[in-house]
CSV table of C-alpha atoms in Angstrom, one decimal:
chain,number,residue,atom,x,y,z
A,12,MET,CA,126.3,143.5,59.0
A,13,LEU,CA,123.9,144.7,61.6
A,14,LYS,CA,123.9,148.4,62.3
A,15,GLY,CA,122.3,148.5,65.8
A,16,LEU,CA,123.4,149.2,69.5
A,17,ILE,CA,121.7,149.8,72.7
A,18,GLY,CA,123.0,152.6,74.8
A,19,LYS,CA,122.7,155.1,77.5
A,20,LYS,CA,122.1,158.9,77.0
A,21,ILE,CA,125.2,160.8,78.7
A,22,GLY,CA,124.0,164.5,77.9
A,23,MET,CA,124.7,167.1,75.3
A,24,THR,CA,127.6,169.2,74.6
A,25,GLN,CA,129.2,171.0,71.5
A,26,ILE,CA,132.1,170.0,69.6
A,27,PHE,CA,134.0,172.0,67.0
A,28,ASP,CA,135.0,170.9,63.5
A,29,ASP,CA,138.2,171.9,61.8
A,30,ALA,CA,136.6,175.0,60.4
A,31,GLY,CA,135.6,176.1,63.7
A,32,VAL,CA,131.9,175.6,63.4
A,33,ALA,CA,130.2,174.4,66.7
A,34,TYR,CA,127.8,171.5,66.4
A,35,PRO,CA,125.2,170.4,69.1
A,36,VAL,CA,126.1,166.9,70.0
A,37,THR,CA,124.3,164.2,72.2
A,38,ILE,CA,126.8,161.8,73.7
A,39,ILE,CA,125.6,158.1,74.2
A,40,GLU,CA,127.5,155.5,75.9
A,41,ALA,CA,126.7,152.5,73.6
A,42,GLY,CA,127.6,149.0,74.0
A,43,PRO,CA,129.5,146.7,74.1
A,44,CYS,CA,126.3,144.7,73.3
A,45,TYR,CA,126.2,141.0,73.1
A,46,VAL,CA,124.1,138.8,70.5
A,47,THR,CA,121.9,137.0,72.9
A,48,GLN,CA,119.6,135.2,70.1
A,49,ILE,CA,119.0,135.3,66.4
A,50,ARG,CA,115.4,135.1,65.2
A,51,ARG,CA,114.9,133.1,61.9
A,52,PRO,CA,112.0,133.1,59.6
A,53,GLU,CA,112.2,129.1,59.8
A,54,LYS,CA,111.6,129.2,63.6
A,55,GLU,CA,109.9,132.5,64.6
A,56,GLY,CA,108.8,133.7,61.2
A,57,TYR,CA,110.8,136.8,61.0
A,58,SER,CA,114.5,137.6,61.0
A,59,ALA,CA,116.1,139.7,63.8
A,60,VAL,CA,119.0,139.9,66.2
A,61,GLN,CA,118.3,140.3,69.8
A,62,LEU,CA,121.1,142.4,71.7
A,63,GLY,CA,121.8,142.7,75.4
A,64,PHE,CA,123.4,145.7,77.1
A,65,SER,CA,124.6,146.6,80.5
A,66,GLU,CA,126.2,144.1,82.6
A,67,VAL,CA,124.6,143.6,86.0
A,68,ASN,CA,124.8,141.7,89.3
A,69,PRO,CA,123.5,138.2,88.3
A,70,LYS,CA,121.2,138.5,91.6
A,71,ARG,CA,119.1,141.3,89.7
A,72,LEU,CA,118.1,138.8,87.3
A,73,THR,CA,115.3,136.0,87.2
A,74,SER,CA,116.4,132.6,86.7
A,75,GLY,CA,114.8,132.5,83.5
A,76,GLU,CA,116.8,135.5,82.2
A,77,LEU,CA,120.0,133.9,83.6
A,78,GLY,CA,119.3,130.7,81.9
A,79,HIS,CA,118.6,132.4,78.5
A,80,LEU,CA,122.1,134.1,78.7
A,81,LYS,CA,124.0,131.4,80.4
A,82,ALA,CA,123.7,128.9,77.6
A,83,ASN,CA,126.3,130.7,75.4
A,84,GLU,CA,128.3,132.1,78.2
A,85,ILE,CA,127.3,135.7,77.8
A,86,PRO,CA,127.3,137.9,80.9
A,87,PRO,CA,124.4,138.8,82.8
A,88,LEU,CA,122.7,141.7,81.1
A,89,ARG,CA,120.1,144.0,82.3
A,90,PHE,CA,118.4,144.9,78.9
A,91,LEU,CA,117.6,142.8,75.6
A,92,ARG,CA,116.2,144.4,72.6
A,93,GLU,CA,115.5,143.0,69.2
A,94,PHE,CA,116.8,144.6,66.0
A,95,ARG,CA,115.1,143.7,62.8
A,96,THR,CA,117.4,142.7,60.1
A,97,LYS,CA,117.2,141.1,56.7
A,98,SER,CA,120.5,139.0,57.0
A,99,PRO,CA,121.4,138.1,60.4
A,100,ASP,CA,125.1,137.4,59.7
A,101,LEU,CA,126.0,137.2,63.4
A,102,ASN,CA,126.4,134.2,65.9
A,103,VAL,CA,125.0,134.2,69.6
A,104,GLY,CA,127.6,135.6,71.8
A,105,ASP,CA,129.1,137.9,69.4
A,106,LYS,CA,130.3,141.2,70.5
A,107,VAL,CA,128.9,144.4,68.9
A,108,THR,CA,130.6,147.8,69.7
A,109,VAL,CA,130.3,151.4,68.5
A,110,GLU,CA,132.7,150.5,65.6
A,111,VAL,CA,129.7,149.2,63.7
A,112,PHE,CA,129.1,153.0,62.9
A,113,SER,CA,131.5,155.3,61.4
A,114,LEU,CA,131.7,159.0,61.1
A,115,GLY,CA,129.1,160.6,58.9
A,116,ASP,CA,126.6,157.7,59.2
A,117,ARG,CA,123.0,158.5,59.3
A,118,VAL,CA,121.2,156.9,62.5
A,119,ASP,CA,117.8,156.7,63.8
A,120,VAL,CA,117.8,157.0,67.6
A,121,VAL,CA,114.9,155.5,69.6
A,122,GLY,CA,114.2,156.7,73.4
A,123,THR,CA,111.7,157.2,75.8
A,124,SER,CA,110.7,160.9,76.1
A,125,LYS,CA,110.4,162.6,79.2
A,126,GLY,CA,107.2,162.5,81.0
A,127,LYS,CA,105.2,165.6,81.3
A,128,GLY,CA,102.4,164.4,83.5
A,129,PHE,CA,98.6,165.3,82.5
A,130,ALA,CA,99.2,168.2,80.2
A,131,GLY,CA,96.7,170.6,78.8
A,132,VAL,CA,96.0,171.1,75.2
A,133,VAL,CA,98.4,174.2,74.9
A,134,LYS,CA,101.5,172.2,76.0
A,135,ARG,CA,100.4,168.8,74.3
A,136,TYR,CA,99.1,170.0,71.0
A,137,HIS,CA,100.4,173.7,70.8
A,138,PHE,CA,96.8,174.9,70.7
A,139,ARG,CA,97.1,178.7,70.9
A,140,GLY,CA,94.7,179.1,73.9
A,141,GLY,CA,92.1,182.0,74.4
A,142,PRO,CA,92.6,185.6,74.8
A,143,LYS,CA,94.0,186.9,78.1
A,144,THR,CA,91.9,190.2,78.0
A,145,HIS,CA,88.4,191.2,76.9
A,146,GLY,CA,86.6,189.4,79.7
A,147,ALA,CA,88.4,186.1,78.9
A,148,SER,CA,90.8,185.7,81.6
A,149,ASP,CA,89.5,182.4,82.9
A,150,ARG,CA,90.0,180.9,79.3
A,151,THR,CA,93.6,181.7,78.6
A,152,ARG,CA,94.6,178.0,78.0
A,153,ALA,CA,91.3,176.6,77.3
A,154,PRO,CA,90.9,174.4,74.1
A,155,GLY,CA,88.0,176.2,72.6
A,156,SER,CA,85.4,174.5,70.6
A,157,SER,CA,85.9,171.0,70.0
A,158,SER,CA,83.4,170.5,67.2
A,159,SER,CA,80.7,171.9,65.2
A,160,THR,CA,76.6,172.2,65.7
A,161,THR,CA,73.8,169.9,64.9
A,162,THR,CA,75.9,168.6,61.8
A,163,PRO,CA,77.6,166.3,63.0
A,164,GLY,CA,75.9,166.7,66.5
A,165,ARG,CA,78.9,164.9,68.2
A,166,VAL,CA,82.7,165.3,68.8
A,167,TYR,CA,84.7,163.2,66.4
A,168,LYS,CA,86.8,160.6,67.6
A,169,GLY,CA,90.6,161.3,67.9
A,170,THR,CA,90.0,165.0,68.9
A,171,ARG,CA,92.9,166.5,70.6
A,172,ARG,CA,92.3,167.0,74.3
A,173,SER,CA,94.3,167.2,77.3
A,174,GLY,CA,95.8,164.2,78.8
A,175,HIS,CA,98.9,162.2,79.7
A,176,MET,CA,102.0,163.4,77.7
A,177,GLY,CA,105.5,162.1,77.2
A,178,GLN,CA,107.0,159.0,78.4
A,179,GLU,CA,106.5,157.3,75.2
A,180,ARG,CA,108.8,155.7,72.5
A,181,VAL,CA,110.0,158.5,70.2
A,182,THR,CA,112.4,158.0,67.4
A,183,ALA,CA,114.6,160.8,66.2
A,184,GLN,CA,115.5,160.2,62.7
A,185,ASN,CA,118.5,160.6,60.3
A,186,LEU,CA,120.9,162.1,62.8
A,187,LYS,CA,124.4,162.3,61.6
A,188,VAL,CA,127.0,160.4,63.7
A,189,VAL,CA,129.8,163.0,64.5
A,190,LEU,CA,131.9,161.3,67.1
A,191,VAL,CA,132.9,157.4,67.5
A,192,ASP,CA,135.1,156.7,70.6
A,193,ALA,CA,135.7,152.9,70.5
A,194,GLU,CA,138.1,153.3,73.6
A,195,ARG,CA,135.2,154.6,75.7
A,196,ASN,CA,132.3,153.2,73.9
A,197,LEU,CA,130.9,156.3,72.9
A,198,ILE,CA,128.9,157.7,70.0
A,199,GLY,CA,128.0,161.2,69.4
A,200,VAL,CA,125.0,162.1,67.2
A,201,HIS,CA,124.3,165.6,65.8
A,202,GLY,CA,121.2,167.1,67.7
A,203,ALA,CA,119.0,166.1,70.5
A,204,VAL,CA,117.7,162.8,71.4
A,205,PRO,CA,114.6,161.8,73.2
A,206,GLY,CA,114.7,161.0,76.8
A,207,PRO,CA,116.3,162.1,80.0
A,208,LYS,CA,120.1,161.6,80.7
A,209,GLY,CA,120.8,158.0,81.8
A,210,GLY,CA,117.7,156.9,79.7
A,211,LEU,CA,117.9,153.6,77.5
A,212,ILE,CA,118.7,154.4,73.9
A,213,LEU,CA,118.5,152.3,70.8
A,214,ILE,CA,120.7,153.3,67.5
A,215,LYS,CA,119.8,151.8,64.4
A,216,GLU,CA,120.6,152.5,60.8
A,217,ALA,CA,118.4,155.4,59.2
A,218,ARG,CA,115.5,154.2,57.4
A,219,LYS,CA,114.9,157.4,55.2
A,220,GLN,CA,118.6,158.1,54.1
B,22,MET,CA,128.6,167.6,84.3
B,23,SER,CA,129.3,164.2,84.1
B,24,ASP,CA,133.0,162.9,83.8
B,25,ILE,CA,132.5,161.5,80.4
B,26,LEU,CA,131.4,164.7,79.0
B,27,LYS,CA,134.3,166.4,80.8
B,28,ALA,CA,136.8,163.9,79.2
B,29,LEU,CA,135.4,164.9,75.7
B,30,GLU,CA,136.3,168.5,76.1
B,31,ALA,CA,138.6,170.2,73.8
B,32,ALA,CA,142.1,171.0,75.0
B,33,PRO,CA,142.3,174.5,76.1
B,34,ASN,CA,144.0,176.9,73.8
B,35,PRO,CA,147.5,177.8,75.3
B,36,ASN,CA,147.4,181.2,73.5
B,37,ILE,CA,144.5,182.4,75.8
B,38,PRO,CA,145.5,183.5,79.1
B,39,PRO,CA,143.0,183.5,82.0
B,40,LEU,CA,140.4,186.0,81.3
B,41,SER,CA,138.4,188.2,84.0
B,42,PRO,CA,135.7,191.0,83.5
B,43,GLY,CA,137.0,194.2,82.9
B,44,ASP,CA,140.1,193.1,81.0
B,45,VAL,CA,141.2,195.2,77.8
B,46,VAL,CA,141.8,192.3,75.5
B,47,SER,CA,142.6,192.1,71.8
B,48,VAL,CA,141.3,189.1,70.2
B,49,HIS,CA,143.2,187.4,67.2
B,50,VAL,CA,140.3,185.7,65.2
B,51,ARG,CA,141.3,183.5,62.1
B,52,ILE,CA,139.1,184.4,59.1
B,53,LYS,CA,138.9,182.6,55.9
B,54,GLU,CA,138.3,184.5,52.7
B,55,GLY,CA,138.0,182.0,49.7
B,56,ASP,CA,141.0,179.9,50.1
B,57,ARG,CA,142.9,182.6,51.9
B,58,GLU,CA,143.2,182.9,55.9
B,59,ARG,CA,144.0,186.1,57.6
B,60,ILE,CA,143.9,187.2,61.2
B,61,GLN,CA,141.5,190.0,62.3
B,62,GLU,CA,141.9,191.7,65.8
B,63,PHE,CA,138.9,192.6,67.9
B,64,LYS,CA,140.1,195.0,70.7
B,65,GLY,CA,137.7,195.8,73.5
B,66,THR,CA,136.5,195.2,77.1
B,67,VAL,CA,135.6,191.7,78.5
B,68,ILE,CA,132.1,192.4,79.8
B,69,ARG,CA,131.0,188.8,80.3
B,70,LEU,CA,132.5,185.2,80.8
B,71,ARG,CA,130.2,182.2,80.5
B,72,LYS,CA,131.8,179.0,81.9
B,73,GLY,CA,130.6,175.4,80.9
B,74,GLY,CA,133.2,173.3,79.3
B,75,ASN,CA,133.3,173.1,75.8
B,76,GLU,CA,130.6,175.9,75.6
B,77,THR,CA,132.6,178.4,77.6
B,78,SER,CA,132.3,181.8,76.1
B,79,PHE,CA,133.3,185.5,76.7
B,80,THR,CA,131.8,188.8,75.3
B,81,VAL,CA,133.9,191.6,74.2
B,82,ARG,CA,132.6,195.1,74.0
B,83,ARG,CA,134.2,197.9,72.1
B,84,ILE,CA,133.3,201.4,70.9
B,85,ALA,CA,133.2,201.6,67.1
B,86,SER,CA,133.2,204.7,64.9
B,87,ASN,CA,130.4,207.4,66.0
B,88,GLY,CA,130.4,205.9,69.4
B,89,ILE,CA,128.5,203.0,68.5
B,90,GLY,CA,129.2,200.1,70.8
B,91,VAL,CA,129.9,196.7,69.2
B,92,GLU,CA,129.7,193.4,71.1
B,93,ARG,CA,131.1,190.1,69.9
B,94,THR,CA,130.9,186.8,71.8
B,95,PHE,CA,133.6,184.2,71.3
B,96,PRO,CA,133.5,180.5,72.2
B,97,LEU,CA,136.7,180.0,74.2
B,98,ARG,CA,137.4,176.7,73.0
B,99,SER,CA,136.9,177.5,69.1
B,100,PRO,CA,139.9,176.6,66.9
B,101,ARG,CA,139.3,179.9,65.1
B,102,ILE,CA,140.6,182.1,67.8
B,103,ASP,CA,144.3,182.3,67.2
B,104,LYS,CA,145.3,184.0,70.4
B,105,VAL,CA,144.0,186.6,73.1
B,106,VAL,CA,146.3,189.4,74.4
B,107,VAL,CA,145.4,190.8,77.7
B,108,GLU,CA,146.4,194.5,77.5
B,109,ARG,CA,145.2,195.9,80.9
B,110,HIS,CA,143.2,194.6,83.9
B,111,SER,CA,140.5,196.7,85.7
B,112,THR,CA,139.1,196.9,88.9
B,113,VAL,CA,135.3,195.8,88.7
B,114,ARG,CA,133.0,194.8,91.4
B,115,ARG,CA,130.7,192.6,89.6
B,116,ALA,CA,130.8,189.7,87.2
B,117,GLN,CA,128.7,191.0,84.3
B,118,LEU,CA,129.5,194.5,83.2
B,119,TYR,CA,126.2,195.3,81.3
B,120,PHE,CA,126.2,198.7,83.0
B,121,MET,CA,128.9,199.5,80.5
B,122,ARG,CA,126.2,199.5,77.7
B,123,GLY,CA,124.6,202.6,78.9
B,124,ARG,CA,128.0,204.5,79.2
B,125,THR,CA,129.9,206.5,76.5
B,126,GLY,CA,133.0,208.7,76.6
B,127,LYS,CA,134.4,209.5,80.2
B,128,SER,CA,131.9,207.5,82.1
B,129,ALA,CA,132.8,204.4,80.2
B,130,ARG,CA,136.3,204.1,81.7
B,131,LEU,CA,137.4,201.4,84.4
B,132,LYS,CA,139.9,202.0,87.0
B,133,GLN,CA,143.0,200.1,86.1
B,134,ARG,CA,144.1,197.2,88.4
B,135,PHE,CA,147.9,196.5,88.8
B,136,ASN,CA,149.2,193.2,89.8
């Protein structure tokens, strides 16, 4: 059975267990997703399931997108994402809901991190910066030396510098499922999840359990 | 806060009356010792209320032996809180009574409010 869902981040809160311990929890509105296509090794060379999420006004989609969905009487969906799986035992048009996950499951959660713009090395790579005193007040957040002297006589490729930070695909691994609400299509995971509230989130079975 | 998060909030404990800063309260906390459960009382003045759904908390300050102040912050929605008894209200003019931290003895009294 495929363990994967597309969802929308709602926000964080805390919930108590029976012993009174409070856990930080991220609430994700996940599913219902529809199977929109099955990728098979015979045809595409790999096996995966394409899921769709978030019903939308059909005017918002291109005719190509509509045609892709219409053939199997799937409602118009805004987001389509693929989930790799060894044995796709689903059919096109099937509905996938939060019930594929149960309490205590470990999941990987994929999101797009918040954009930080052009960031310096202190923020981007946790460089320590320079001293604030001893006549160095113009170098407090400077990167310092980027390489050695005559040997090697150049700066190595991949040296960490300032640049664009955030707004990239980030996976939070091995989060515990602590809440499943099939009625409201909600799933709660222990801890934080990348991205802003309202951001698109993929939930998968954890790779490293 | 979004409506979805509000819908997930734990139900308020019916044994906790509305609290306000300056109230003298006795908080009954369930404590687990091994497999036995007992109730511990913590009596003092509410010096802070922090609101926010499930994260709502309040801080109680009491003067322990040798005049040492002890503060304890309780999550309001925690199932470990058995009940809260309000013993008296006080007239206070601010929401956070941090000024109480610098006071001991006679100056640490608050004027009682009757209503």
